[in-house]
């Protein structure tokens, strides 16, 4: 397996840290004029999602993590695995629920997701930044109300709950930003 | 064509020929340099200009040098030349030749150093005062800082005292195990548990748990470093556990390093050799010892104190800049 030294550190580099593939978020070198240099790094462990700050002796080497990202279409879930397909090669891959985490609530069939693979196993499923989902449940609101007031909660077809403007009705399709979980707009059918 | 276009868009930061510092900053930097030159002119310390390249170099385990090769008359087979990491060795040879008090403002070069406070090529102010010890030189340094940075008189504290006050640990008596435990208690890295070098642990604790908390209101000078970190300083005749070395810190920036200079040629030679042994033990190559320096010391270095100060950092502090590239015309990415 390829290794990297602290001089290779840059934001976004994926390496093995405490047995877990991790990505570097921030890296600062601390070097006294006379003495040992250190790296202060902020890393995110990709599986647990934990963000840690660590001090490393400059010159130490680390194993690179065999991590790659690919864009796959979500096919279906059989309750145990979530199945995805490469739309060009038709190759399929199954992800466990823990790879989806909170993102489960944004997955709709046919949507194109970013799958992070570690040693060819899916460890993170990232939904598209924007998804369009049908409202299945919400209180009836006032006609003529506009976005910007407090709004009301609405349950979407995937089970996700987002705050929507009062004029949104059951059966309408809305656009949601999956990174913030916020309502963006109504989608005209 | 199309592939090249995509690679350019994806990988490359936009190219710029512009300096990283503003012209106004560079004018203010020039004023500070003029101020420093006036400071030394008033004190009869004269400016020297020694080579940036040398046939020998430092043995310091933690310094990485740049090297190049001269080919020309008398050197048909080439002569390896090192870019100096500081002008110390040449300036000491001038002192041995009877120069008296001297200073220099010059470029120094250190490989593998780049970041918020480091550029591999940087400007150093170094000066030597025959007849001074480190205490007298700290006083003169303080006057320079008050002039350039308009600071209050500096605090002064020994290395031992600052460790006891900040961490409750005596760095001169603590054993390896206590230092490891202290560093582990602060979660200072996984390597700590197996670290076998006391100085690495002391430097780690100092960098992360002391330096950020001292010298915030006014500069602080920390003196009497452990003898194991003496570098080129005299060992204290009263307490051989410490060396007559000091460092200046202000607002979490290490600004200067000074010594009551080691004058004993024999001891200097042994320290260089010990450094080289440590280098080999760490898998680094031994460096050629500067025999001309040893020879000069042998003929007699006057009792003196010397100090090196990072000009770029001084300008950062004077102008309130957050990154070294804001005070450099062209940093390593733009040069």
Coordinates of C-alpha atoms in Angstrom, one line a residue:
Chain A
X1 CA 0.0 0.0 0.0
X2 CA 1.3 3.5 -0.9
X3 CA 2.4 5.7 2.0
X4 CA 2.6 9.5 2.3
X5 CA 4.6 11.7 4.6
X6 CA 3.5 14.8 6.4
X7 CA 4.9 16.9 3.5
X8 CA 2.2 15.4 1.3
X9 CA -0.6 16.5 3.6
X10 CA -3.2 18.7 2.0
X11 CA -6.9 19.3 2.4
X12 CA -8.9 16.4 1.1
X13 CA -6.1 13.8 1.2
X14 CA -7.5 10.4 2.2
X15 CA -5.3 8.3 4.5
X16 CA -5.6 5.6 7.1
X17 CA -5.8 6.9 10.6
X18 CA -6.3 4.6 13.6
X19 CA -7.4 1.9 11.2
X20 CA -10.1 4.0 9.6
X21 CA -10.1 5.8 6.3
X22 CA -10.0 9.5 7.0
X23 CA -9.8 12.8 5.1
X24 CA -7.7 15.8 6.0
X25 CA -9.7 18.9 6.6
X26 CA -7.0 21.2 7.8
X27 CA -3.2 21.0 8.2
X28 CA -0.9 23.4 10.0
X29 CA 2.9 23.0 10.5
X30 CA 4.4 24.1 13.8
X31 CA 8.2 24.3 13.7
X32 CA 10.3 25.8 16.4
X33 CA 13.6 27.4 15.1
X34 CA 15.6 24.9 17.0
X35 CA 13.8 21.6 17.3
X36 CA 11.3 19.1 16.1
X37 CA 8.6 20.1 13.6
X38 CA 5.0 19.0 14.2
X39 CA 1.8 18.9 12.1
X40 CA -1.5 19.9 13.7
X41 CA -4.1 18.2 11.5
X42 CA -7.9 18.2 11.6
X43 CA -9.3 15.0 10.2
X44 CA -12.7 13.5 9.6
X45 CA -13.0 9.8 10.0
X46 CA -15.0 8.7 7.0
X47 CA -16.9 5.8 8.6
X48 CA -17.7 7.2 12.0
X49 CA -17.9 10.8 10.8
X50 CA -15.9 11.9 13.8
X51 CA -13.8 15.1 13.4
X52 CA -10.6 15.0 15.4
X53 CA -7.6 17.3 15.9
X54 CA -4.3 15.4 16.1
X55 CA -0.7 16.3 16.5
X56 CA 1.8 14.4 14.4
X57 CA 5.6 14.4 14.4
X58 CA 6.7 15.9 11.0
X59 CA 8.2 13.2 8.8
X60 CA 5.9 10.4 10.1
X61 CA 4.4 8.3 7.3
X62 CA 0.8 7.1 6.8
X63 CA -0.8 4.6 4.6
X64 CA -3.0 6.1 1.9
X65 CA -6.6 5.0 2.1
X66 CA -7.9 3.4 -1.1
X67 CA -10.9 5.6 -1.3
X68 CA -12.7 6.7 -4.4
X69 CA -16.0 8.3 -5.3
X70 CA -18.4 7.3 -8.0
X71 CA -21.8 8.5 -9.2
X72 CA -24.4 5.7 -9.1
X73 CA -28.2 5.5 -9.5
X74 CA -30.2 4.3 -6.6
X75 CA -32.3 1.3 -7.6
X76 CA -34.2 -0.1 -4.6
X77 CA -33.9 -1.2 -1.1
X78 CA -34.6 -4.8 0.0
X79 CA -34.8 -3.7 3.7
X80 CA -31.3 -5.0 4.4
X81 CA -29.2 -3.5 1.6
X82 CA -29.6 -0.5 -0.6
X83 CA -28.8 -1.3 -4.2
X84 CA -27.1 1.1 -6.7
X85 CA -26.2 0.8 -10.3
X86 CA -23.6 2.3 -12.6
X87 CA -25.8 3.7 -15.4
X88 CA -23.0 3.2 -18.0
X89 CA -21.8 -0.3 -17.2
X90 CA -25.0 -1.5 -15.4
X91 CA -22.7 -2.9 -12.7
X92 CA -24.5 -3.1 -9.3
X93 CA -23.3 -2.6 -5.8
X94 CA -25.1 -3.0 -2.4
X95 CA -24.6 -0.6 0.5
X96 CA -25.4 -1.4 4.1
X97 CA -27.7 0.9 6.1
X98 CA -24.9 2.4 8.1
X99 CA -23.3 3.8 4.9
X100 CA -26.5 5.8 4.4
X101 CA -27.0 7.1 8.0
X102 CA -29.3 10.1 8.0
X103 CA -29.2 10.3 4.2
X104 CA -31.8 7.4 4.0
X105 CA -34.5 10.0 4.2
X106 CA -33.5 11.7 0.9
X107 CA -33.2 8.6 -1.3
X108 CA -35.7 8.2 -4.1
X109 CA -35.4 5.6 -6.8
X110 CA -33.5 6.6 -9.9
X111 CA -31.7 9.5 -8.1
X112 CA -28.0 9.8 -8.8
X113 CA -25.9 9.5 -5.6
X114 CA -22.2 9.9 -4.9
X115 CA -21.0 6.6 -3.4
X116 CA -17.7 6.6 -1.5
X117 CA -15.9 3.3 -1.8
X118 CA -13.1 2.1 0.5
X119 CA -11.4 -1.0 -0.7
X120 CA -14.3 -1.3 -3.1
X121 CA -16.9 -1.3 -0.3
X122 CA -19.4 1.5 -0.1
X123 CA -18.9 3.5 3.1
X124 CA -20.8 6.7 2.4
X125 CA -23.8 7.4 0.3
X126 CA -24.3 11.1 -0.5
X127 CA -27.6 12.0 -2.1
X128 CA -27.8 14.7 -4.8
X129 CA -27.6 18.2 -3.4
X130 CA -31.3 18.8 -4.4
X131 CA -34.1 16.2 -4.5
X132 CA -37.7 16.6 -5.6
X133 CA -40.1 14.8 -3.3
X134 CA -43.9 14.6 -2.9
X135 CA -45.6 15.9 0.2
X136 CA -47.6 13.1 1.9
X137 CA -48.8 14.9 5.0
X138 CA -49.1 18.5 6.1
X139 CA -51.7 20.7 7.8
X140 CA -53.9 22.6 5.3
X141 CA -52.5 26.1 5.0
X142 CA -53.8 29.5 4.0
X143 CA -54.1 30.3 0.3
X144 CA -52.0 33.3 -0.8
X145 CA -49.4 33.0 1.9
X146 CA -45.9 33.4 0.7
X147 CA -42.6 31.9 1.7
X148 CA -40.8 33.8 4.5
X149 CA -43.3 33.3 7.3
X150 CA -42.7 30.6 9.8
X151 CA -44.1 27.9 7.7
X152 CA -45.3 24.5 8.8
X153 CA -43.9 21.0 9.0
X154 CA -44.5 18.6 6.0
X155 CA -43.8 14.9 5.8
X156 CA -42.4 13.8 2.4
X157 CA -42.8 10.5 0.6
X158 CA -39.5 9.2 2.0
X159 CA -40.4 10.0 5.6
X160 CA -38.3 13.1 5.8
X161 CA -39.9 16.1 7.6
X162 CA -39.1 19.6 6.4
X163 CA -40.5 23.1 7.1
X164 CA -42.5 24.4 4.1
X165 CA -44.4 27.6 3.4
X166 CA -48.1 27.5 4.4
X167 CA -49.4 27.3 0.8
X168 CA -47.9 23.9 0.2
X169 CA -50.6 21.2 0.0
X170 CA -50.6 17.4 0.2
X171 CA -49.7 15.8 -3.1
X172 CA -47.5 18.7 -4.3
X173 CA -43.8 18.0 -5.2
X174 CA -41.2 20.2 -3.6
X175 CA -37.4 20.8 -4.1
X176 CA -35.3 20.3 -1.0
X177 CA -31.6 21.0 -0.3
X178 CA -30.3 17.7 1.2
X179 CA -27.2 19.4 2.7
X180 CA -29.3 21.7 4.9
X181 CA -32.6 19.8 4.9
X182 CA -34.3 23.0 3.8
X183 CA -37.2 23.7 1.4
X184 CA -36.1 25.4 -1.8
X185 CA -39.2 25.7 -4.0
X186 CA -42.4 24.2 -5.3
X187 CA -42.0 22.1 -8.4
X188 CA -44.8 22.6 -11.0
X189 CA -46.0 19.4 -12.4
Chain B
X1 CA -7.2 19.7 -26.3
X2 CA -10.4 19.0 -24.4
X3 CA -8.6 16.8 -21.8
X4 CA -6.0 19.5 -21.2
X5 CA -8.7 22.0 -20.7
X6 CA -10.4 19.9 -18.0
X7 CA -7.1 19.2 -16.2
X8 CA -6.4 22.9 -16.1
X9 CA -9.8 23.7 -14.7
X10 CA -9.6 20.9 -12.1
X11 CA -6.1 21.0 -10.8
X12 CA -4.5 24.4 -11.2
X13 CA -5.1 27.5 -9.0
X14 CA -5.3 30.6 -11.3
X15 CA -1.8 31.8 -12.1
X16 CA -1.0 35.3 -11.0
X17 CA 2.1 37.4 -11.4
X18 CA 1.0 39.9 -8.7
X19 CA 3.0 40.2 -5.4
X20 CA 1.3 38.6 -2.3
X21 CA 2.1 41.7 -0.2
X22 CA 0.5 45.1 -1.1
X23 CA 2.9 47.8 -2.3
X24 CA 1.9 49.8 0.8
X25 CA 3.0 46.9 3.1
X26 CA 6.3 46.7 1.2
X27 CA 6.8 50.4 1.8
X28 CA 6.1 50.0 5.5
X29 CA 8.5 47.0 5.5
X30 CA 11.2 49.2 4.0
X31 CA 10.7 51.7 6.8
X32 CA 11.1 49.0 9.5
X33 CA 14.4 47.9 7.8
X34 CA 15.6 51.6 7.8
X35 CA 14.6 51.9 11.5
X36 CA 16.7 48.8 12.3
X37 CA 19.7 50.0 10.4
X38 CA 19.5 53.3 12.3
X39 CA 19.2 51.5 15.6
X40 CA 22.6 49.7 15.0
X41 CA 24.3 52.8 13.4
X42 CA 23.6 54.7 16.7
X43 CA 25.2 51.8 18.6
X44 CA 28.3 51.5 16.4
X45 CA 27.4 48.0 15.3
X46 CA 28.4 47.8 11.7
X47 CA 26.6 46.0 8.9
X48 CA 28.2 43.1 7.2
X49 CA 27.3 41.0 4.1
X50 CA 28.4 37.4 4.2
X51 CA 27.9 34.6 1.6
X52 CA 24.5 33.0 1.1
X53 CA 26.4 29.9 -0.1
X54 CA 28.9 27.8 1.9
X55 CA 31.0 24.7 1.3
X56 CA 29.9 23.4 4.7
X57 CA 26.6 23.6 6.6
X58 CA 24.8 23.1 9.9
X59 CA 24.6 19.7 11.5
X60 CA 21.3 20.5 13.4
X61 CA 19.1 17.5 13.2
X62 CA 16.0 19.6 12.6
X63 CA 17.3 21.8 9.8
X64 CA 17.0 20.7 6.2
X65 CA 19.4 22.5 3.9
X66 CA 19.2 23.4 0.2
X67 CA 22.3 22.6 -1.8
X68 CA 23.6 23.5 -5.3
X69 CA 26.8 22.9 -7.2
X70 CA 29.4 25.3 -8.5
X71 CA 31.3 24.3 -11.6
X72 CA 33.9 26.7 -12.9
X73 CA 37.6 27.7 -12.8
X74 CA 39.3 25.6 -10.2
X75 CA 36.2 23.5 -9.7
X76 CA 36.0 21.5 -12.9
X77 CA 34.5 18.5 -11.1
X78 CA 32.1 20.6 -9.2
X79 CA 31.9 21.9 -5.6
X80 CA 28.8 21.3 -3.5
X81 CA 27.5 24.5 -2.0
X82 CA 24.9 24.8 0.7
X83 CA 22.5 27.7 1.0
X84 CA 23.0 29.0 4.6
X85 CA 20.3 28.4 7.1
X86 CA 21.6 31.5 9.0
X87 CA 24.7 33.7 8.6
X88 CA 26.0 32.5 12.0
X89 CA 29.2 30.6 10.9
X90 CA 30.5 33.3 8.6
X91 CA 29.7 36.1 11.1
X92 CA 31.5 34.2 13.8
X93 CA 34.6 34.0 11.6
X94 CA 34.4 37.8 11.2
X95 CA 34.3 38.1 15.0
X96 CA 37.3 35.8 15.3
X97 CA 39.1 38.0 12.8
X98 CA 38.5 41.0 15.1
X99 CA 35.4 42.6 13.6
X100 CA 33.9 43.8 16.8
X101 CA 30.1 44.3 17.0
X102 CA 28.4 43.4 13.7
X103 CA 24.9 42.9 12.3
X104 CA 23.5 41.5 9.1
X105 CA 20.1 41.6 7.4
X106 CA 20.1 38.7 4.9
X107 CA 18.2 35.9 3.2
X108 CA 18.4 32.5 4.9
X109 CA 17.1 29.3 3.5
X110 CA 15.5 26.3 5.1
X111 CA 14.0 23.4 3.2
X112 CA 10.8 21.7 4.3
X113 CA 9.5 24.8 6.0
X114 CA 6.5 26.5 4.6
X115 CA 3.3 27.7 6.2
X116 CA 1.7 30.6 8.0
X117 CA 4.9 31.6 9.7
X118 CA 7.4 30.0 7.4
X119 CA 8.7 30.5 3.9
X120 CA 11.6 28.4 2.7
X121 CA 13.5 31.6 1.9
X122 CA 13.2 34.3 4.6
X123 CA 14.9 37.4 5.9
X124 CA 17.0 37.2 9.0
X125 CA 18.5 39.9 11.2
X126 CA 21.4 38.6 13.1
X127 CA 23.8 40.5 15.4
X128 CA 26.7 39.9 17.7
X129 CA 27.9 41.8 20.6
X130 CA 31.5 41.1 22.0
X131 CA 31.5 41.6 25.8
X132 CA 27.8 40.9 26.1
X133 CA 26.3 37.9 27.7
X134 CA 22.8 36.6 26.9
X135 CA 21.3 38.8 29.7
X136 CA 22.8 42.0 28.2
X137 CA 21.7 41.0 24.7
X138 CA 18.1 40.4 25.9
X139 CA 18.1 44.0 27.2
X140 CA 19.3 45.3 23.8
X141 CA 16.7 43.1 22.0
X142 CA 14.0 44.6 24.2
X143 CA 15.0 48.1 23.2
X144 CA 14.8 47.1 19.5
X145 CA 11.3 45.6 20.0
X146 CA 10.1 48.7 21.9
X147 CA 11.3 50.8 19.0
X148 CA 9.9 48.8 16.1
X149 CA 6.8 47.2 17.6
X150 CA 6.1 50.0 20.2
X151 CA 5.7 47.3 22.9
X152 CA 6.0 47.6 26.6
X153 CA 9.2 46.3 28.3
X154 CA 9.4 42.5 27.8
X155 CA 8.7 40.0 30.4
X156 CA 11.6 37.6 31.2
X157 CA 11.2 34.1 32.6
X158 CA 13.4 31.0 32.8
X159 CA 12.5 27.9 30.8
X160 CA 12.1 26.0 34.1
X161 CA 9.9 28.6 35.6
X162 CA 7.5 28.9 32.6
X163 CA 7.0 25.1 32.5
X164 CA 6.3 25.0 36.3
X165 CA 3.8 28.0 36.0
X166 CA 2.0 26.8 32.9
X167 CA 2.1 23.0 33.3
X168 CA 3.2 22.2 36.8
X169 CA 6.1 20.2 35.5
X170 CA 9.8 20.9 36.2
X171 CA 11.5 20.3 32.8
X172 CA 14.9 19.9 34.3
X173 CA 14.0 17.1 36.7
X174 CA 11.0 15.4 35.0
X175 CA 11.8 12.0 33.6
X176 CA 10.7 10.6 30.3
X177 CA 7.6 8.9 31.8
X178 CA 6.3 12.1 33.5
X179 CA 6.7 14.1 30.2
X180 CA 4.9 11.4 28.3
X181 CA 2.1 11.4 30.8
X182 CA 1.8 15.2 30.7
X183 CA 1.7 15.2 26.9
X184 CA -0.9 12.3 26.9
X185 CA -3.0 14.2 29.4
X186 CA -3.3 17.0 26.8
X187 CA -3.9 14.5 24.0
X188 CA -0.9 15.7 22.1
X189 CA -0.6 12.9 19.6
X190 CA -0.4 9.1 19.5
X191 CA 3.3 9.1 19.0
X192 CA 3.8 10.4 22.5
X193 CA 3.2 7.0 24.2
X194 CA 6.4 5.6 22.5
X195 CA 8.4 8.8 22.2
X196 CA 11.9 8.2 23.6
X197 CA 13.4 11.7 23.1
X198 CA 12.9 14.0 26.1
X199 CA 13.6 17.1 24.0
X200 CA 10.9 16.2 21.5
X201 CA 8.4 16.0 24.3
X202 CA 9.6 19.2 25.9
X203 CA 9.3 21.0 22.4
X204 CA 5.8 19.5 21.9
X205 CA 4.6 20.7 25.3
X206 CA 6.2 24.1 24.7
X207 CA 4.8 24.6 21.2
X208 CA 1.2 23.6 22.0
X209 CA 0.7 24.2 25.7
X210 CA 3.0 27.1 26.6
X211 CA 3.7 29.3 23.6
X212 CA 0.0 30.1 22.8
X213 CA -0.4 31.3 26.4
X214 CA 2.6 33.5 27.0
X215 CA 3.8 36.9 25.7
X216 CA 0.4 38.0 24.5
X217 CA 0.3 41.5 26.0
X218 CA 4.0 42.2 25.7
X219 CA 6.9 40.1 24.4
X220 CA 8.4 37.5 26.7
X221 CA 12.0 36.3 26.7
X222 CA 12.5 32.7 27.9
X223 CA 16.1 32.0 28.9
X224 CA 18.2 29.1 30.3
X225 CA 17.0 26.3 27.9
X226 CA 17.9 22.7 28.9
X227 CA 21.6 21.9 28.1
X228 CA 20.3 19.2 25.7
X229 CA 18.9 22.1 23.6
X230 CA 22.0 24.3 23.9
X231 CA 22.6 24.4 20.1
X232 CA 25.6 26.9 20.0
X233 CA 25.2 28.4 23.4
X234 CA 27.5 28.2 26.4
X235 CA 26.5 25.8 29.2
X236 CA 25.7 27.8 32.4
X237 CA 28.8 27.6 34.7
X238 CA 26.6 27.7 37.8
X239 CA 23.9 25.2 36.7
X240 CA 25.2 22.8 34.1
X241 CA 21.6 21.5 33.5
X242 CA 20.9 24.7 31.4
X243 CA 22.4 26.5 28.5
X244 CA 22.7 30.3 28.2
X245 CA 20.2 30.4 25.4
X246 CA 17.1 32.6 25.1
X247 CA 14.1 32.8 22.8
X248 CA 11.7 35.7 22.2
X249 CA 7.9 35.1 21.9
X250 CA 5.2 37.6 21.1
X251 CA 1.6 36.9 20.3
X252 CA 2.2 33.2 19.8
X253 CA 5.1 33.9 17.3
X254 CA 8.6 32.7 17.9
X255 CA 10.6 35.8 17.0
X256 CA 14.2 35.4 17.9
X257 CA 16.8 33.0 19.3
X258 CA 20.0 34.1 21.0
X259 CA 23.0 32.6 22.7
X260 CA 25.8 33.5 25.0
X261 CA 28.0 32.0 22.3
X262 CA 30.0 28.9 22.8
X263 CA 33.7 29.8 22.2
X264 CA 35.3 26.5 22.9
X265 CA 36.4 25.0 19.6
X266 CA 36.8 21.5 21.0
X267 CA 33.3 21.4 22.5
X268 CA 31.8 22.9 19.3
X269 CA 33.4 20.1 17.3
X270 CA 32.0 17.5 19.7
X271 CA 28.5 19.0 19.5
X272 CA 28.7 18.9 15.7
X273 CA 29.8 15.3 15.8
X274 CA 27.1 14.3 18.3
X275 CA 24.5 16.0 15.9
X276 CA 25.8 13.9 13.1
X277 CA 25.6 10.7 15.1
X278 CA 22.0 11.6 15.9
X279 CA 21.3 12.3 12.2
X280 CA 22.7 8.9 11.2
X281 CA 20.6 7.2 14.0
X282 CA 17.5 8.9 12.5
X283 CA 18.4 7.8 8.9
X284 CA 19.5 11.2 7.8
X285 CA 22.9 11.8 6.1
X286 CA 25.7 13.3 8.2
X287 CA 26.6 16.9 7.2
X288 CA 30.0 18.2 6.4
X289 CA 31.3 19.9 9.6
X290 CA 32.4 23.5 9.0
X291 CA 36.1 23.1 9.6
X292 CA 36.8 26.7 8.8
X293 CA 34.5 27.7 11.7
X294 CA 36.2 25.2 14.1
X295 CA 39.6 26.6 13.0
X296 CA 38.4 30.2 13.6
X297 CA 37.1 29.3 17.1
X298 CA 40.4 27.6 17.8
X299 CA 42.2 30.8 17.0
X300 CA 39.8 32.6 19.4
X301 CA 36.2 33.9 19.4
X302 CA 35.9 36.8 21.7
X303 CA 33.4 36.3 24.5
X304 CA 30.1 37.5 23.0
X305 CA 26.4 37.1 22.6
X306 CA 24.5 36.8 19.4
X307 CA 20.9 36.6 18.3
X308 CA 18.9 35.9 15.1
X309 CA 15.5 37.5 14.5
X310 CA 13.0 36.7 11.8
X311 CA 12.4 40.0 10.0
X312 CA 9.3 38.7 8.1
X313 CA 7.6 37.8 11.4
X314 CA 8.7 41.1 13.0
X315 CA 7.0 42.9 10.1
X316 CA 3.9 40.7 10.5
X317 CA 3.7 41.7 14.2
X318 CA 4.4 45.4 13.4
X319 CA 1.6 45.5 10.8
X320 CA -0.8 43.1 12.3
X321 CA -0.6 40.6 9.3
X322 CA -1.8 37.1 9.8
X323 CA 0.2 35.2 7.2
X324 CA 3.9 35.5 6.2
X325 CA 2.9 35.9 2.5
X326 CA 1.2 39.2 3.3
X327 CA 4.7 40.7 4.1
X328 CA 6.6 39.1 1.3
X329 CA 6.7 40.4 -2.2
X330 CA 6.6 36.9 -3.6
X331 CA 6.2 33.8 -1.5
X332 CA 7.2 30.3 -2.5
X333 CA 4.1 29.9 -4.6
X334 CA 4.5 33.2 -6.4
X335 CA 8.3 33.2 -6.9

